[in-house]
XYZ file of C-alpha atoms in Angstrom:
436
model
C -10.061 -7.630 15.639
C -6.994 -9.784 15.042
C -8.733 -12.802 16.609
C -11.710 -12.385 14.287
C -9.511 -12.097 11.205
C -7.313 -15.036 12.232
C -10.355 -17.258 12.639
C -11.140 -16.661 8.970
C -7.632 -16.396 7.548
C -5.308 -19.087 8.876
C -2.224 -17.176 7.762
C -2.866 -14.615 10.530
C -3.159 -17.089 13.399
C 0.533 -17.015 14.452
C 0.284 -13.225 14.914
C -1.737 -13.831 18.094
C 1.587 -14.872 19.651
C 3.356 -11.750 20.902
C 6.942 -12.762 20.133
C 6.038 -13.953 16.664
C 4.244 -10.653 16.014
C 7.393 -8.771 17.036
C 9.556 -11.027 14.877
C 7.178 -10.545 11.948
C 7.116 -6.747 12.391
C 10.896 -6.503 12.365
C 11.077 -8.785 9.340
C 8.512 -6.650 7.521
C 10.425 -3.408 7.993
C 13.937 -4.786 7.408
C 12.700 -6.783 4.417
C 11.403 -3.571 2.879
C 14.832 -2.019 3.350
C 16.502 -5.044 1.764
C 14.183 -4.697 -1.228
C 15.145 -1.038 -1.574
C 18.817 -2.034 -1.558
C 18.172 -4.827 -4.080
C 17.519 -2.149 -6.695
C 19.947 0.422 -5.302
C 22.925 -1.935 -5.237
C 22.424 -3.152 -8.802
C 21.934 0.395 -10.072
C 24.931 1.714 -8.132
C 27.242 -0.988 -9.462
C 26.118 -0.557 -13.065
C 26.652 3.201 -12.679
C 30.208 2.568 -11.495
C 30.877 -0.044 -14.190
C 28.290 -0.949 -16.835
C 29.543 -4.535 -17.178
C 28.002 -7.783 -15.916
C 31.402 -8.853 -14.564
C 31.371 -6.040 -11.988
C 28.029 -7.216 -10.636
C 29.313 -10.793 -10.652
C 32.136 -9.790 -8.301
C 29.604 -8.148 -5.982
C 27.687 -11.412 -5.878
C 30.820 -13.387 -5.050
C 31.789 -10.859 -2.377
C 28.396 -11.279 -0.709
C 27.929 -15.032 -1.018
C 31.445 -16.366 -0.368
C 31.813 -14.995 3.191
C 28.295 -16.204 3.921
C 29.174 -19.721 2.792
C 32.388 -19.698 4.849
C 30.663 -18.621 8.086
C 27.360 -20.486 7.805
C 28.382 -23.584 9.772
C 29.717 -21.413 12.580
C 26.473 -19.458 12.427
C 24.515 -22.677 12.931
C 26.579 -23.715 15.961
C 26.241 -20.257 17.510
C 22.472 -20.360 16.931
C 22.178 -23.633 18.861
C 24.530 -22.570 21.678
C 23.274 -19.065 22.426
C 20.023 -17.150 22.597
C 18.895 -16.969 18.963
C 17.299 -13.581 19.512
C 20.663 -12.088 20.586
C 22.385 -13.620 17.541
C 19.875 -11.936 15.236
C 20.273 -8.576 16.984
C 24.053 -8.704 16.508
C 23.570 -9.621 12.852
C 21.221 -6.664 12.314
C 23.825 -4.315 13.802
C 26.602 -5.655 11.541
C 24.526 -5.580 8.366
C 23.103 -2.147 9.128
C 26.582 -0.717 9.664
C 27.823 -2.161 6.350
C 24.917 -0.710 4.382
C 25.262 2.654 6.140
C 28.940 2.808 5.160
C 28.067 2.203 1.492
C 25.486 4.981 1.679
C 27.836 7.458 3.329
C 30.569 6.838 0.753
C 28.072 7.189 -2.072
C 26.742 10.500 -0.744
C 30.319 11.771 -0.389
C 30.927 10.746 -4.022
C 33.842 8.626 -2.786
C 32.403 5.176 -3.423
C 34.484 2.814 -5.534
C 33.821 -0.751 -6.592
C 36.286 -2.184 -4.099
C 34.407 -0.439 -1.271
C 31.213 -2.186 -2.366
C 32.962 -5.553 -2.587
C 34.439 -5.292 0.932
C 31.339 -3.934 2.649
C 28.959 -6.340 0.962
C 31.284 -9.100 2.203
C 30.789 -7.846 5.778
C 27.050 -7.896 5.101
C 27.348 -11.526 3.989
C 29.071 -12.491 7.247
C 26.200 -10.969 9.216
C 23.663 -12.825 7.105
C 25.462 -16.127 7.782
C 24.506 -15.774 11.451
C 21.030 -14.295 10.987
C 19.669 -16.947 8.616
C 20.178 -20.044 10.807
C 19.041 -18.198 13.936
C 15.865 -16.918 12.303
C 14.977 -20.305 10.841
C 15.582 -22.019 14.184
C 13.650 -19.611 16.388
C 10.277 -19.968 14.639
C 9.448 -23.457 16.023
C 10.514 -22.181 19.465
C 7.694 -19.638 19.266
C 4.938 -21.196 17.146
C 3.005 -24.417 17.978
C 3.376 -27.228 15.455
C -0.211 -26.984 14.208
C 0.464 -23.401 13.077
C 3.765 -24.016 11.286
C 2.226 -24.067 7.799
C 0.540 -20.741 8.525
C 3.764 -19.299 9.986
C 5.810 -20.347 6.960
C 3.131 -19.044 4.612
C 3.169 -15.715 6.464
C 6.950 -15.562 6.184
C 6.690 -16.305 2.478
C 4.088 -13.537 2.213
C 6.127 -10.964 4.113
C 9.381 -11.595 2.283
C 8.013 -11.068 -1.234
C 5.652 -8.304 -0.110
C 8.611 -6.373 1.275
C 11.778 -7.654 -0.385
C 10.261 -8.104 -3.855
C 7.222 -5.782 -3.956
C 7.239 -2.773 -1.646
C 11.010 -2.367 -1.242
C 12.013 -2.518 -4.924
C 9.101 -0.272 -5.936
C 10.086 2.325 -3.324
C 13.778 1.962 -4.173
C 13.256 2.431 -7.894
C 10.974 5.420 -7.411
C 13.314 6.974 -4.837
C 16.368 6.641 -7.078
C 14.450 8.146 -9.996
C 13.175 11.004 -7.808
C 16.679 11.688 -6.491
C 18.098 11.837 -9.992
C 20.160 8.695 -9.532
C 21.635 9.673 -6.154
C 21.643 6.238 -4.506
C 23.398 6.975 -1.203
C 20.324 8.096 0.736
C 18.528 4.913 -0.297
C 21.241 2.820 1.378
C 20.900 4.895 4.551
C 17.166 4.180 4.585
C 17.932 0.454 4.560
C 20.393 0.898 7.440
C 17.607 2.503 9.498
C 15.356 -0.534 8.935
C 17.999 -2.783 10.512
C 17.930 -0.584 13.614
C 14.144 -0.986 13.773
C 14.410 -4.764 13.391
C 16.966 -4.929 16.202
C 14.591 -2.963 18.437
C 11.754 -5.430 17.745
C 14.011 -8.364 18.523
C 15.131 -6.709 21.758
C 11.483 -6.509 22.852
C 11.120 -10.305 22.495
C 11.820 -12.445 25.533
C 15.086 -14.373 25.709
C 14.863 -18.160 25.527
C 16.992 -20.761 27.252
C 19.307 -22.911 25.175
C 20.213 -26.573 25.496
C 22.766 -27.129 28.237
C 26.010 -28.673 27.022
C 28.674 -30.598 28.863
C 32.010 -28.754 28.983
C 33.553 -31.353 26.670
C 30.802 -30.880 24.122
C 30.914 -27.109 24.364
C 34.596 -27.136 23.450
C 34.044 -28.848 20.104
C 32.122 -27.003 17.435
C 33.172 -29.682 14.946
C 31.404 -32.355 17.000
C 28.205 -30.326 16.963
C 28.447 -29.706 13.215
C 28.952 -33.444 12.676
C 25.797 -34.173 14.676
C 23.781 -31.939 12.385
C 25.391 -33.489 9.317
C 24.529 -37.010 10.475
C 20.902 -36.027 10.799
C 20.806 -34.526 7.299
C 22.440 -37.615 5.788
C 19.868 -39.850 7.468
C 16.919 -38.012 5.914
C 16.445 -38.505 2.167
C 13.870 -35.718 1.925
C 16.478 -33.354 3.382
C 19.792 -34.222 1.714
C 18.279 -34.794 -1.723
C 16.475 -31.445 -1.660
C 19.606 -29.638 -0.497
C 21.610 -31.204 -3.325
C 18.876 -30.263 -5.801
C 18.850 -26.694 -4.506
C 22.630 -26.428 -4.886
C 22.393 -27.394 -8.561
C 19.375 -25.216 -9.303
C 20.817 -22.148 -7.566
C 24.104 -22.637 -9.424
C 22.129 -22.201 -12.633
C 19.695 -19.569 -11.354
C 21.067 -17.033 -8.882
C 23.954 -15.580 -10.878
C 21.992 -15.114 -14.126
C 18.982 -13.683 -12.274
C 20.812 -11.204 -10.024
C 23.439 -10.180 -12.570
C 21.653 -10.318 -15.912
C 18.067 -9.276 -15.174
C 19.122 -5.712 -14.158
C 21.344 -5.623 -17.257
C 18.445 -6.707 -19.497
C 16.101 -4.086 -18.057
C 18.690 -1.306 -18.319
C 20.364 -2.107 -21.616
C 17.999 -4.268 -23.689
C 14.608 -2.941 -22.600
C 15.809 0.637 -22.129
C 14.276 0.907 -18.663
C 15.294 2.873 -15.613
C 15.660 2.047 -11.952
C 11.892 2.460 -11.537
C 11.263 -0.167 -14.219
C 13.664 -2.602 -12.545
C 11.895 -1.978 -9.260
C 8.532 -2.736 -10.880
C 9.806 -6.029 -12.326
C 10.817 -7.168 -8.852
C 7.622 -5.721 -7.370
C 5.288 -7.614 -9.694
C 7.209 -10.763 -8.808
C 6.305 -9.993 -5.220
C 2.617 -9.902 -6.148
C 2.836 -13.462 -7.472
C 4.597 -14.582 -4.309
C 1.968 -12.968 -2.072
C -0.866 -14.668 -3.936
C 0.881 -18.037 -3.628
C 1.555 -17.628 0.094
C -2.087 -16.755 0.826
C -3.283 -19.759 -1.143
C -0.825 -22.105 0.568
C -1.855 -20.884 4.029
C -5.524 -21.577 3.346
C -4.933 -24.888 1.598
C -2.341 -26.327 3.986
C 0.434 -28.755 3.123
C -0.321 -30.645 -0.119
C -0.796 -34.404 0.338
C 1.920 -35.087 -2.249
C 4.046 -32.308 -0.825
C 7.432 -33.492 -2.120
C 6.212 -33.813 -5.706
C 4.488 -30.459 -5.417
C 7.644 -28.771 -4.109
C 9.946 -30.196 -6.774
C 7.624 -29.285 -9.649
C 7.263 -25.761 -8.253
C 11.035 -25.271 -8.037
C 11.503 -26.768 -11.515
C 9.021 -24.321 -13.027
C 10.716 -21.410 -11.253
C 14.119 -22.445 -12.626
C 12.807 -22.936 -16.161
C 11.128 -19.515 -16.166
C 14.581 -17.918 -16.125
C 14.898 -18.696 -19.831
C 11.797 -16.617 -20.613
C 13.544 -13.359 -19.676
C 15.629 -13.763 -22.813
C 12.498 -13.351 -24.938
C 11.228 -10.196 -23.214
C 10.948 -7.179 -25.515
C 8.932 -4.977 -23.159
C 9.183 -4.395 -19.422
C 5.760 -5.939 -18.845
C 6.990 -9.196 -20.387
C 9.660 -9.415 -17.698
C 7.049 -8.541 -15.067
C 4.803 -11.428 -16.153
C 7.698 -13.882 -15.964
C 8.681 -12.550 -12.540
C 5.130 -13.002 -11.229
C 4.940 -16.618 -12.392
C 8.431 -17.554 -11.189
C 7.959 -15.950 -7.770
C 4.621 -17.713 -7.252
C 6.296 -21.053 -7.957
C 9.270 -20.277 -5.707
C 7.074 -19.219 -2.799
C 4.849 -22.299 -3.089
C 7.906 -24.541 -2.873
C 9.447 -22.592 -0.005
C 6.303 -22.843 2.136
C 6.532 -26.632 1.867
C 10.276 -26.669 2.528
C 10.113 -24.373 5.538
C 7.301 -26.440 7.046
C 9.247 -29.683 6.591
C 12.305 -28.179 8.249
C 10.353 -26.866 11.227
C 8.279 -30.007 11.692
C 10.835 -32.774 11.102
C 14.105 -31.387 12.498
C 14.610 -31.821 16.292
C 14.572 -28.536 18.221
C 18.164 -28.844 19.476
C 19.423 -29.324 15.898
C 17.455 -26.529 14.245
C 20.315 -24.007 14.054
C 22.876 -26.470 12.710
C 20.533 -28.059 10.189
C 19.437 -24.602 9.057
C 23.070 -23.613 8.564
C 23.666 -26.797 6.555
C 20.529 -25.960 4.571
C 21.991 -22.597 3.652
C 25.526 -23.914 3.177
C 24.669 -26.768 0.822
C 21.958 -24.968 -1.107
C 24.001 -21.788 -1.671
C 27.428 -23.441 -1.628
C 27.767 -23.047 -5.392
C 26.282 -19.536 -5.516
C 29.721 -17.824 -5.477
C 30.621 -19.931 -8.522
C 27.308 -18.974 -10.138
C 28.128 -15.293 -9.734
C 31.735 -15.788 -10.814
C 30.909 -17.470 -14.133
C 27.794 -15.497 -15.093
C 29.503 -12.265 -16.108
C 32.296 -13.834 -18.225
C 29.846 -16.309 -19.771
C 27.395 -13.566 -20.731
C 30.193 -11.560 -22.337
C 31.352 -14.664 -24.240
C 28.124 -16.268 -25.499
C 25.674 -13.418 -24.945
C 23.217 -12.439 -22.223
C 20.155 -14.086 -23.801
C 21.937 -17.362 -24.519
C 23.184 -17.490 -20.944
C 19.659 -16.962 -19.582
C 18.173 -19.673 -21.817
C 20.883 -22.205 -21.053
C 20.717 -21.575 -17.317
C 16.940 -21.928 -17.256
C 16.913 -25.204 -19.166
C 19.714 -26.742 -17.098
C 18.175 -25.652 -13.801
C 14.761 -27.109 -14.612
C 16.242 -30.367 -15.896
C 18.397 -30.756 -12.788
C 15.421 -30.218 -10.482
C 13.273 -32.782 -12.270
C 16.150 -35.292 -12.345
C 16.317 -35.318 -8.545
C 12.689 -36.442 -8.439
C 14.006 -39.923 -9.301
C 15.936 -40.299 -6.007
C 14.707 -43.432 -4.133
C 13.006 -42.687 -0.826
C 12.353 -39.039 -1.660
C 8.616 -39.368 -1.093
C 8.665 -41.281 2.214
C 7.317 -38.290 4.179
C 4.168 -38.370 2.065
C 3.162 -41.747 3.488
C 4.899 -42.447 6.815
C 2.707 -40.271 9.031
C 5.468 -38.011 10.392
C 3.514 -34.920 9.362
C 0.159 -36.042 10.760
C 0.253 -33.323 13.420
C 0.077 -30.680 10.720
C -3.293 -32.013 9.629
C -4.734 -31.809 13.146
C -7.054 -29.055 14.222
C -5.309 -25.839 15.177
C -4.001 -25.807 18.718
C -5.095 -23.016 21.040
C -2.982 -19.908 20.861
C -0.128 -19.573 23.319
C -0.921 -17.756 26.587
C 0.972 -14.631 25.466
C -0.963 -12.399 23.085
C 0.081 -9.816 20.580
C 0.176 -6.226 21.751
C 0.946 -4.740 18.361
């Protein structure tokens, strides 16, 4: 049945590979739990302190430890079995979320508990992200990378933005605002993900000389030299850093505030806003999988990210919940379209032995200013107003993205033939087949 469907829908082809199917299954379940917590965390914090500044501190507490540990996470991902790194990360993140849930159920949760535990969560994510990004090209043949990245960009919004937030909002409303059990549900999804990863086979890692193994800095420098040599890579990372500085803080901090305080909605309404955004992302991922990599892929990616950033300003004009839902659908479709291109470029153009380190640099540079974004969003919103902050951030983010399109050499990958393999006919599936 799966073979018949995959012959028609390219996005399903990587699922014929057993290890990728296991990876995808774990991602689906844990992503749903993350989406539940996306709503639960915002609602819990605004119940403890109905001020944007409190949510800003949560954002800093999550993102700063992640930024600090990302480079180490990349080195670890290239030195050790990436599957084992992800299992350890799932255990750490699941324990942190479970602790938040237990304290909430006991009615003992305070803001400082959230800040500390979400920081532990961020450390775990610093190791999971590079390992996950690096393991995909170990499993999937090059001709199926566009489909694999499209599937990832389908699963993430379908779970993290659509199913998870919808379930989280409905669960919180049904429980009368008792958020603790929702956090425990997310913790259980991490246990399931770890079990799926355990069922995958371990993979050998590049052998290192003792002298090399003793110097993590030397390995980080090797990854950095590669990034600096590739205009498509360093320019996009710099663009992402600027855009996320303008986008992440206002979106994560102010959108829940707008829904709760300006639109008069509840946790279920916030969940629906995120969920409808997931619908847009799913539609975009399906279209990208069928269409393949655009010929002018760099231009396509930059315009998509610019439109996503600019859409942030539209939330300021929402007067009904469905207005915010429409904006979320459009912005998520643009973001997903750009991310399919970016993920494919990273998998196809970065050497296998550098995948973990380059992925960690990807995360580090692109989210390096995210703690600052969270830190300034709350005070800025309280000074100049929530709507003004959203409009200003959207305009600046879009302008910054479009400005980077002027970087010389940015479009070399569109003409130099390095991505020709992605246009070839699909390679036969790997000998191992899915059993799920």
